Structure formats: structure tokens, C-alpha cells
Amino acid sequence: MMMNTIGKILTLTTFGESHGPAMGGVLDGVPAGVDIDLDELQRFVDRRRTGQTTGSSTRAEQDRVEVLSGIWQGKTLGTPIGFIIRNTDARSADYDEIARCYRPNHADYTWQAKYGIRDPRGGGRASARETVARVVAGGIAIQALARLEITVEASFSPVDPAELERVAKDGDTLGGIISCVVKGVPAGLGEPVFGKLHAQLAAAMMSIPSVHGFEYGDGFGMTDKRGSEVMDRFVKHDDGSIGTVTNHSGGIQGGISNGEDITMRLAFKPVPTLMRPVPAIDGEGNPVTLQPRGRHDVWVLPRALPIVEAMAALVILDNYLIKKTNEL
Amino acid sequence: MMMNTIGKILTLTTFGESHGPAMGGVLDGVPAGVDIDLDELQRFVDRRRTGQTTGSSTRAEQDRVEVLSGIWQGKTLGTPIGFIIRNTDARSADYDEIARCYRPNHADYTWQAKYGIRDPRGGGRASARETVARVVAGGIAIQALARLEITVEASFSPVDPAELERVAKDGDTLGGIISCVVKGVPAGLGEPVFGKLHAQLAAAMMSIPSVHGFEYGDGFGMTDKRGSEVMDRFVKHDDGSIGTVTNHSGGIQGGISNGEDITMRLAFKPVPTLMRPVPAIDGEGNPVTLQPRGRHDVWVLPRALPIVEAMAALVILDNYLIKKTNEL
Amino acid sequence: MMMNTIGKILTLTTFGESHGPAMGGVLDGVPAGVDIDLDELQRFVDRRRTGQTTGSSTRAEQDRVEVLSGIWQGKTLGTPIGFIIRNTDARSADYDEIARCYRPNHADYTWQAKYGIRDPRGGGRASARETVARVVAGGIAIQALARLEITVEASFSPVDPAELERVAKDGDTLGGIISCVVKGVPAGLGEPVFGKLHAQLAAAMMSIPSVHGFEYGDGFGMTDKRGSEVMDRFVKHDDGSIGTVTNHSGGIQGGISNGEDITMRLAFKPVPTLMRPVPAIDGEGNPVTLQPRGRHDVWVLPRALPIVEAMAALVILDNYLIKKTNEL
Amino acid sequence: MMMNTIGKILTLTTFGESHGPAMGGVLDGVPAGVDIDLDELQRFVDRRRTGQTTGSSTRAEQDRVEVLSGIWQGKTLGTPIGFIIRNTDARSADYDEIARCYRPNHADYTWQAKYGIRDPRGGGRASARETVARVVAGGIAIQALARLEITVEASFSPVDPAELERVAKDGDTLGGIISCVVKGVPAGLGEPVFGKLHAQLAAAMMSIPSVHGFEYGDGFGMTDKRGSEVMDRFVKHDDGSIGTVTNHSGGIQGGISNGEDITMRLAFKPVPTLMRPVPAIDGEGNPVTLQPRGRHDVWVLPRALPIVEAMAALVILDNYLIKKTNEL
């Protein structure tokens, strides 16, 4: 496997299997001299933890971030920031049966087809646990962006609590939509051909487990509009700056930020692991019925917010750095 | 600017401004010994040309592909395939006024913010004319995939011809949705973390001008379903192969192809250039009204089909090659 | 084949076979707004042409550079600079015999082993003619560096003209050493681990055909010295700047430039093509004797100077741009 | 900083400061299913440890490799192999004075010029301790190559023990030459333009601290020879395979391996840290004399052998994987 790295100048490489000794990552390219508050970072990572909201898994990882390099005396050194998060509450025995089967809507079958070998414990590297490393890295990026007065905020489409309980009782699961807005991005970020800012954001967001769709600005809603209906008129503000009256474009035109809020939406499919008997196949393709085991989320949207914010922050900070190379 | 290159092992680098001497590209990483039919390639590129369907621009480029390297005696050499397409029908005088203004929903303003300089003629490099180079490269990838019995086909959501005429008469424009299906992809393509097959496809598709949204499989339609409703049960076919009964997953699970059809949909915003007076601003931010000039499309979906197919083919072939490195 | 691209932020991609329609390249990442004098560029490229010095090939290419994008009205646009150089004086018939044989010290055999196919005409892409594209790109980089008061100059170890004639008469060839010095590089360029400035320079220089060795500063000469003998003492100059009294380190310490002249030396092997009967093998491994054909250099050092300068300039400018991303 | 990553398909990313909590790395792209013997790996890493040979530092790190991912039940999973090596014997107090000074022939000054901040303890990330991560990764690559019957072996130019003692007594240091040979490489590895196999090897080797020169085959020794003197005649062996009678070319022709032994030599400068008073400057450029502190090597060549072998192995295995993508 390759492509465990994302980014151009700011690069994040992650590693780790769900039930291995640790998850981890290396964030390279963070400029030197940036103040990093490790307590604040830990609190950001804690937002992703399980057991905090209705419908989330009862696997109770501490998710304690251990920074191994790149930050000294509260400041970045300009060197790669290596970090790990130990896996401590893994119950691998839950996965003995799964090791010999392919569950529907999981990566068991495709992973086997690709590598001919897999670590079935907790989904191995296919587990969404991999995203903890993204959240650590994104949390650092968010602190750097804050110094530039750029903020990232994600929110999820609400679900009726009673609906959630009913779904859980059925052993079923839900998906939903997460919106994300980035404020304070200066005009001029993004590479106008293959590296369009929204193309980079799409790649980053679609790499989050369970995301099946991405749109920015008015997105799919623009497809049945006329050009005149989605036109963002320019306006000169009182302070002399230039903006647009509306923001159908989602803050990006021609792949480059225009200074307005960057807005996007992500479609999450329902959690694939049901807590009821599920039809699967064994290694020879024979049908089997799997009994529910392990600890799983009914609904991941609240836990996914920091993941979405992390990916947005990584892309924006990377493009902020790229922008510096546009002039001699 | 950087990031005029896309791909990992199969890489496409493009260059060219709309009214410069030529558009062009370099496709590197095509395996050696692949038969390429240059006439077939030219016919594929011709599908993108203007003036062929109602509602398309009357700019009449010949778009004659000139291959400069990498193909000899009808076969690829394994060396980079360099090619150019001359720009012959450019009417740069149409753009004198635009050079001093920022049009709404165009890249004029953002480009200026990024580079401090731009070639305004025909939109310069921000023009969708850049995509001709993608179609050439994609056409080569399609021929390589055909030898592997992998096919790519895009189609657009239909528009009532009378509606199109009415929109054109109003000087207005339309968008729409393009669907794309890739058939014959073996199980095992795609990199399961940041390089998920659908994340790569999303990045490639979102880099096409005017695309505002991407989804694969059931996409946004999955967000209000339960997990049990979108489960793709595995089945063992009579020939012993394994497949799924339904394909909500769009042929990709855990970021890796599962052997089913890969399905995706793209949201195109309406063409941004209207053929009627448009409110813009000049370089100082003062409002101006632009009179329509140049030759533009009312609706780009038919012309966009080969672009979509090209991008899909480039991503799939790249991942086919990457797959070869999974075992020693 | 991949890796026809070099550089990180400033990237050069080249293409072209020796007897194909054209050589060419794409230089991406040049900042916007840099003045480029195309006549000066042509003169730089002309320094690489044949037929200008004793001992060089009589193939008389015009090597006229055709810039297709990225430069407009004498300035860079920040977009990729695509360019081609037509091949006009190719005599492919000279290569009929070679197509069926493997010459010693050439790439015929290894190329065949790698790709299973090759364009034998003039060595195809293995020809040193590929370097013309590097010289074009490097010439642009040199003009950008000049604006930063950074200069690059290569020189070769002298050869006695009578020796050169004697060697030519014997149908034999020579190699030699090229030295290169880069002046005016500010302290702080280079990436201290895998991207050490001298490691990048080594990779760039070793990619020039016939180069068999690279050293910087005192290089191999340091291996039999003691640490105390090669110590570059720091000194504070009258203007307050810091420098070193000696420069055994060749202007680079810990992989990062220190502000002193960057010095390096390259070992060129003798030209592999002799103008006398040569023992080779055919495709089945049977010995054959090849009669000299084609037009070849006895000695390439004078022609190689602009190639060496080009590669140095590309690396230095790339690192100058990378340096900009070290702070927020 | 970026470029803490090396390789194309097989990529190694390293992190860690000399006196931080740990050194570490991520080796991505190792094919799935390769047997890895972790004890053998530890023994390979132990070869780099200090205190084993005359003249090496007395810093006594255990250098215990902790593999965190990517290897399960003795086999690679195809996922990234994350690993760390704790720093346990760091005496940071030794570096208080150095924190305010720039030592000659060290990276103190250049690092400060680049980042404006540095971790002075033990040289921070500029320390050769970074190479422990390379040795871990290289040790894994060596085990993979062994399965392909490819071996790597480095050796150093001998030094008279009495000379070494005398140098140590003087508080002085030595350098020297390390030779490396790779046996069993099949013909066809290497990318013939910018990615010539020897260019990749040069970049890898020149990135090892203290290396000032690289040559392959007869290297600098070819520069005063005639072409006829360094010609490697082809020969058909009894088993039908093709080889060369001599190997002036060092196993690489046109940047591609030809099946012969790959031979190269590296020039190591003398260790920069002397154990006697040394002239330095403080932050304002005023001369100061530094008294020797810390624990340092007089001579690093024996400890450098596994580093050289590691870098060679990483490059060769990467190119072995790249080669797989040459055909459809």
C-alpha cells in the first residue's frame, strides 16, 4: 500500500491497525516557531472519542496523544511532528469469526482481494480508528490557522433522539450530512487546474470512512438552476475590500478562494456494522449469518465533526503555504 | 503555480493558455508496448469539440492532436507521451474589456488575487479549453483499458430542446448532472486510506471546470436511509466468482474496488458566461456592466462527456498500475 | 516509465525521442511576474548546440525554442511553461543495424530489458538530446535567479587540443571533470534530512548522461584529512554578516546553504560511442562487430556546461521557493 | 521542513530529535505477505550502535526497535510499517553552551538561518541519530530483497588502529571511504531520465550525514581514461544469459541496471566534532572557544555500514516495485 500520505507542502502520513500497539502519524511541513498548546490539542482529539454521545460505540480508548518530535518548549521546530496514540481497549477475540468471513458493506472482501492478507482485528487498518491520527494532525493545523485568524467549523444535520433510539433498538444504523464552513481564508488559495481548492477538499473529505458524496457552495442544488440565478455579484465593501453579495460559489471561483466563507457538505452513509444478524459469506463464498459482536456506533456524525474539521484545516494550511511560492 | 500534474504512476501534466500558441500535455507512465490507434484517439478528442450540438460555442477549433513522443510504429514506448493541440481560432480582441474587469462567477478576480498577473484572452489558463489536453491523455488511457476489457461511459441528464432554446434566447445558461460508469474493473484497485478509489475519482472529477459536487454509489441518497436498506449482500455467481446483489456502494468498499460497476455522478453548475449584460466590477471595485462578447456554450454537458470519461480512465489505469506493486 | 519529472515546487517534466518530431518540456512552478528575455534564453540554449567546438558531433540541429505557454508579454504568468524544440536533422537510416544489436556502454540492452521495446533511432529517449529540454528550463531558472543576484557558472578541466585530435583520429573518446560554482545563494536553502541541498544537487547532476561521480566542497579529497584540517572557521565580516574563512564545506553545512559559494565537481566518463569498429552482440547474444555510423561527439564537456548550469539553477530556484514555506 | 520522505512507491518518512522522546519512521509501500524476522531486524539495527568499535561514541542507546503497525504474525500486511526507537541515554545538559553558539562544520548556523529556531540538544534533528530510523526501514527492505536473492554489502577503507588512537589522543577525527556492492539485481531497474538508478542512489547516499562525494562503477577514475579503455564488452554466458566481461559501468547503463554487480563508493568527511577546544562564534558573531563536551565518534565508518546498506536496499526495492508497472 502507498498513499498513506496526504498533502503537498504540509504532509500527513498515518499508520496503525485498530488492534495493533498504536495508531500514529507524522505531520511534516509545519512552519517553525508556531505556538502549540498540547492541552488544547488533547481536548480537540477528545471530541472524537467514543462513549460521549448517544449512539456511539462503548469502546473506551483514552486516545492520549504522545508527541514524539517536532514540538519543543511549546513551539514547532519546523521538523516533522511524529506522534502516537496507544490502542489500549482492544478486544480482538470479538473478531475470530470475522477473520474467516466477508461482511457486507465492509472492506473485508476488497482488502483480501487487494493484499491477499489482512488483520481482521477491529477491521485492521480499514477501521475508522485510523482517523484519530488525522484529528491529531488537524488539531495542530487548526492551531496554526487560528494564528492567521482562519477558523473551521463543522456541524451535522440533526436527528430526533427518539428516532436514534428506535434505530438502535432495531440493531440498525443511520447516516446523515455534515456541513463545514471555513472562515477567514484570504483570496488566492488553491491551484487552478488539478489542484483546485475544492478538488483538494473533495479528496480529503472523501477519504474519510463512510463519506459517499461531497459538494461545495450550492453543489447539486445548482444543477437545476439557470446561470443568472446562481450569479454571485461582486460588491465593494465600505473598507474598500471586494466581496460577493451572495455565495452560491462557496467561497471558491476557478478553484481559487475568493475571500468569502468556504462552504461544503458531506454525505455520510449509514454505519455499515449492524447490531443484528447479518448475511455474509465465508472465504469460499458460501452464505453465513454473522451474529453481532464488537462495539460499534449507531451513528457517527457527532464523532466525525473533528475529523471533518481536521481534514479541512490540513488542506487550507497546505494551500496557505503553497501560496507563498507564487512570487519570487 | 504547481499541481498541473495529476496521478501517481500514470501522471498527466498539462499546459497552455486559451489564446496562446497551443494547449498540450505530457502523459508519463503508460506501460510499454500498448497498441494506440491515433485515428481513434482523434475521434475521441473530436467528441469534445464545439459546434456539434445545440447550445455549444461557435469557436471552431480543429483540435488536431499532434503526438510528439512516446508512441512509435503504433505502440507505446514506455516513454512520456508529449502532445500538443494548436490554438487556431482565437479572437483575442473580444477580451480587451474583460482584461480590466472581474466577471461574476469567473476566475478573473481570484486569479488576479493569486498571481497578480493574468492572461485575460479567452480566460487564459482558467479556460475550459485546458481540458482538451485531458481528453487526449484520457483517450490514450481508454485504449489501454480496453485491452484489459475495462470500459468507461458517461451520460448526461436529458434537457428538453425547447427549454434549451428558451434559455439561449434569454442569454442564460444551464447546468446538469453527468453520470459515469466504469465496467470491468477487477476487485482490488484503490488505496484504502487517503487514496481511496472514490477519493481519487472525486479529486479528478472536481478538477473539471464547473463541477460543484461528486457522489458515488447511492451518494447523498444514502444519507436518509438505514444501514439495513443500503446493504449490498454478497452472492456467489455460477462461475464461482463473488459479487453483490445490489450496488448501493457503487463498486467500491473501503476505498477499494469490489468488481461491481463503479458508478458516480457529477453536479455541473450552469455555464458562468451569460450572453446578456452582466454586472461586474473594474479593477478598483467600481460596478460596471459587461456586454456579452466572445463565443460561449449555453450548456456544456454533451461536450463534457469525454472529459469525464478521460478523467475516470486516467484514475482507473493509474490504480491498475499501482495494484501491481502490492506484491513482491 | 515515470520519473520524467524533477523538482518539488519548481518541477520540470521532459519528453521526446532523439529522432521523433520534437523534444520538449513543461516547467511548472515558476513564480508569476518574472521578466523572461526569450532571445537571451535562445542564446543560452545555443551554447549546448553541436558543431561549435572541436570534437563535437556534426549533427546540425537548429534547436530553436518554441515557448507555447506560461510567458506572455515578456513575463511569466505563474502557469506552466510548455515548450518544444523540433528535431530537424535526424538521419534515422544510420540506425538500422543498431536496432538489432546491443552496443557496449550504451543503454540499448538495459532499455530492452526494461521495456521490451525501444526506439533505436539516435538512441531514442536514451539520447543525450533529451538534455536540450533541461537547458531550456534551466535557462529560464537562471534568469529568475539573476533577479535574486544568484549566478551559476560551470567550467571544464582543460584538454590539450593536440590530445583531442589524436584521440579523434584513433576513433576514440574522452571524458573529464566539470566544476560548477553557485554564487549569491542566501543561507538557509536545503532540506536537512533526505532533501539535503547537496543530495538534491547530486541527484540532478547524476541524471546527466555520462556523469559517474559527484562531490561538493572538498569531496573525496576530505577522506584522508583530519577533522581539524577541513574545519571552516566562522568569521564576522565588516558589514556584520557571518561567513567562513575557508570553504571546505562547499557552501553547505548539514544539508543547508551557509551563504558561501556552493562548489561541486562532476566526473564525466568518456563518450561511449567510438568512431571505430566496436564489439557488440545481437539480440541473441552472438558477437557482432559494429562499424561506426551516425555523428557523435569525441568529447562533450564544452557542450555539457549549460546542462550542468541548468540543473544547478533548477535545484537552487526550487529550494529558494521551498524556503518561503518555512514560516507561517 | 518537508522532504523527510524518500522514495516513490516504497517511501520512508522519518521523524525525531536526538534528545526528544523517540526517533521513528513510517515505511509505506512494502508489499503484503513478506516474512519479516524481527530479531534479525534488531540485530541489523544493533550494527549501527555506538560503543562497539574503537573510536565510537560512548552514548549507550539500547536502540530497541518497537514496530507499531504493518507487520502481523511475522508477515507484512501491505499497510504502513510505523516504528519508534526511544531515546533513553540523552544528556541534554551537555548542550547548554552550544545552544548559544555556532560550531564550525556543524549545522547550528545554517539551521538557525533556515528556521529561526532549533533544538540544540544533541544536534536536535541535525544529529546523525536520525539515521537509526533509516536502518530500521532498510533492515526491512533487506529482508524483502533477500527473498528475491538480492544482497547488499558495504565495507570501509581500513585504518591503522595505531593511527586511530593517535587521532583520538589529539582530540581529532577521521573520515574515509565506504564501498557498497549490490548483487543479484536483475536487468531493467531504474528510470532512464531523472530517475537514473545511480542518480537515486546518489541522492540517497548523499543524504547520509558527512557524505561529501558519490561515484559508481569506475567513477572519477574514468575521467582520465579513453572510451576504449572503459568499454564493458558483452558476453553470452554458458547458461545463455548476457553479461559483461568487465564492469567499469558499475552495473548500470543509461541509468538502468544491466544485471552485473552494482558498485559505488562514498566519501565521508572527518567527523566534525573534535574533542579539543574549537573556535566558534556566538549568536552575535563574536569569537568564542568551545570546550569539548558530549560523547562523540572519532571515526564513524564502521557504524555507517548498516546505514549505507539500508539506503541502498531502500532504493533497490523501490525500483524493483516501480519496474512492475512497466507493462500493462
Short mmCIF file of C-alpha atoms in Angstrom, two decimals, chain A residues 16-23 59 61 85-90 92 119 121-122 124-125 129, chain D residues 67-72:
data_model
loop_
_atom_site.label_atom_id
_atom_site.label_comp_id
_atom_site.label_asym_id
_atom_site.label_seq_id
_atom_site.Cartn_x
_atom_site.Cartn_y
_atom_site.Cartn_z
CA GLY A 16 -1.62 1.85 12.59
CA GLU A 17 -4.08 -1.02 12.76
CA SER A 18 -7.13 -0.85 15.01
CA HIS A 19 -5.92 -3.54 17.40
CA GLY A 20 -2.18 -3.12 16.92
CA PRO A 21 0.01 -1.46 19.55
CA ALA A 22 -0.68 2.11 18.42
CA MET A 23 -2.05 4.47 15.81
CA ARG A 59 -15.03 1.03 23.13
CA GLU A 61 -9.98 4.34 24.29
CA ILE A 85 -1.88 7.13 20.28
CA ARG A 86 -1.77 3.77 22.03
CA ASN A 87 -4.52 1.24 21.43
CA THR A 88 -5.46 0.06 24.89
CA ASP A 89 -9.01 -1.28 24.90
CA ALA A 90 -8.86 -3.71 22.03
CA SER A 92 -9.50 -8.89 19.48
CA ASP A 119 -5.51 -8.07 10.00
CA ARG A 121 -8.99 -7.49 14.43
CA GLY A 122 -11.24 -4.49 14.63
CA GLY A 124 -7.29 -3.64 10.99
CA ARG A 125 -6.24 -0.58 9.10
CA ARG A 129 -9.86 4.28 14.20
CA VAL D 67 7.21 -1.92 15.50
CA LEU D 68 3.77 -0.35 15.86
CA SER D 69 1.98 -1.42 12.69
CA GLY D 70 2.19 -3.09 9.34
CA ILE D 71 3.62 -6.42 10.49
CA TRP D 72 1.37 -9.08 11.99
#
